[in-house]
C-alpha positions as a Markdown table, in Angstrom:
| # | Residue | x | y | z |
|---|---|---|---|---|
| 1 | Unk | 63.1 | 81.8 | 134.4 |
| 2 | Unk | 65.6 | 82.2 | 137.3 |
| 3 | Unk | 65.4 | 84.6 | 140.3 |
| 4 | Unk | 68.4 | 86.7 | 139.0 |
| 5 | Unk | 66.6 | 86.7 | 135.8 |
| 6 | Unk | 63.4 | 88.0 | 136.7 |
| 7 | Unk | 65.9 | 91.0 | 138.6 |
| 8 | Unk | 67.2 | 92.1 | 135.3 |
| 9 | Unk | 64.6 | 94.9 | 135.2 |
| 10 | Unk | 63.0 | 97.3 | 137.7 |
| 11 | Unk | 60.3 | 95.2 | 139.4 |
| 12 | Unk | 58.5 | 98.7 | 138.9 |
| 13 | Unk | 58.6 | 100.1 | 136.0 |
| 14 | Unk | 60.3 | 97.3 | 133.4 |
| 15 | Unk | 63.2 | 99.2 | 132.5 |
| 16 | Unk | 66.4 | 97.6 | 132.4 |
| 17 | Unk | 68.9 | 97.9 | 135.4 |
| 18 | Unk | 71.6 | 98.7 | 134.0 |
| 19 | Unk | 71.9 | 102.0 | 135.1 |
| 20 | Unk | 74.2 | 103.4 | 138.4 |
| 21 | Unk | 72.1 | 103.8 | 141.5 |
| 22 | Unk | 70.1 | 100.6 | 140.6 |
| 23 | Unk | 69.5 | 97.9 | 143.4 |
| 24 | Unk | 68.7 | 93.9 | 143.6 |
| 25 | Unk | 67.6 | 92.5 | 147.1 |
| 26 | Unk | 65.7 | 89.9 | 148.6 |
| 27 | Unk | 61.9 | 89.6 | 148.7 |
| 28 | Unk | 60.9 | 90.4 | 152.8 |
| 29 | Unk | 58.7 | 87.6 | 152.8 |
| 30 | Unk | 59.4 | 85.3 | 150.1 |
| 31 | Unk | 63.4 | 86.1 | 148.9 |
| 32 | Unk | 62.9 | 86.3 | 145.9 |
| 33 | Unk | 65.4 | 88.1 | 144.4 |
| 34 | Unk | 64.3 | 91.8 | 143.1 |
| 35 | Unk | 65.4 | 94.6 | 140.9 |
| 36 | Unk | 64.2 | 98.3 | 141.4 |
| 37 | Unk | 65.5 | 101.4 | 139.4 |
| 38 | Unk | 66.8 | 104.5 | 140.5 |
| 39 | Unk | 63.9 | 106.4 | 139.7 |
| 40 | Unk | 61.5 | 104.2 | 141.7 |
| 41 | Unk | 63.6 | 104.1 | 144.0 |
| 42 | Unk | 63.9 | 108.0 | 144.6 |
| 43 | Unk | 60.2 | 107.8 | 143.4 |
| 44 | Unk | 58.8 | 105.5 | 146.0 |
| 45 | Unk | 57.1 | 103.6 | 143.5 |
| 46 | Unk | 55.4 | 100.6 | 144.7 |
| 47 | Unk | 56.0 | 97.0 | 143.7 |
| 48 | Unk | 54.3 | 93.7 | 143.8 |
| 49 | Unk | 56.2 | 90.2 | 144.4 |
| 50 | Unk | 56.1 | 87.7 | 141.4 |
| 51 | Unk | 56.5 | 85.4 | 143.8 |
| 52 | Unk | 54.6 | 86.1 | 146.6 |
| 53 | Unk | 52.5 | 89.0 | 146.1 |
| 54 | Unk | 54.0 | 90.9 | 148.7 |
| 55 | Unk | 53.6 | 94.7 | 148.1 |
| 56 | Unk | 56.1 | 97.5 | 149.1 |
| 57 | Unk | 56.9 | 101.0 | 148.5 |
């Protein structure tokens, strides 16, 4: 699987993004590319790095 496949859902939550207000952007420590919705987003949900285990609000 490809980075800017793994981004085709929230990083979150596992919805699709394919809803406005939705954002992709680089893992802080690893880049690896990631997908959040706009509800975790608003949310503050965490997330977890497939890549690097990284963990963010």
């Amino acid at each position: 699987m490809t980075r800017r496949e793994k981004s085709q859902k929230c990083i979150s939550c596992g919805v699709n993004l394919i809803e406005h207000g939705y954002v992709r952007f680089p893992c802080p420590q690893c880049g690896t590319e990631l997908g959040r919705c706009t509800a975790c987003r608003h949310q503050s949900n965490t997330y977890k790095c497939p890549g690097c285990g990284f963990e963010g609000p």
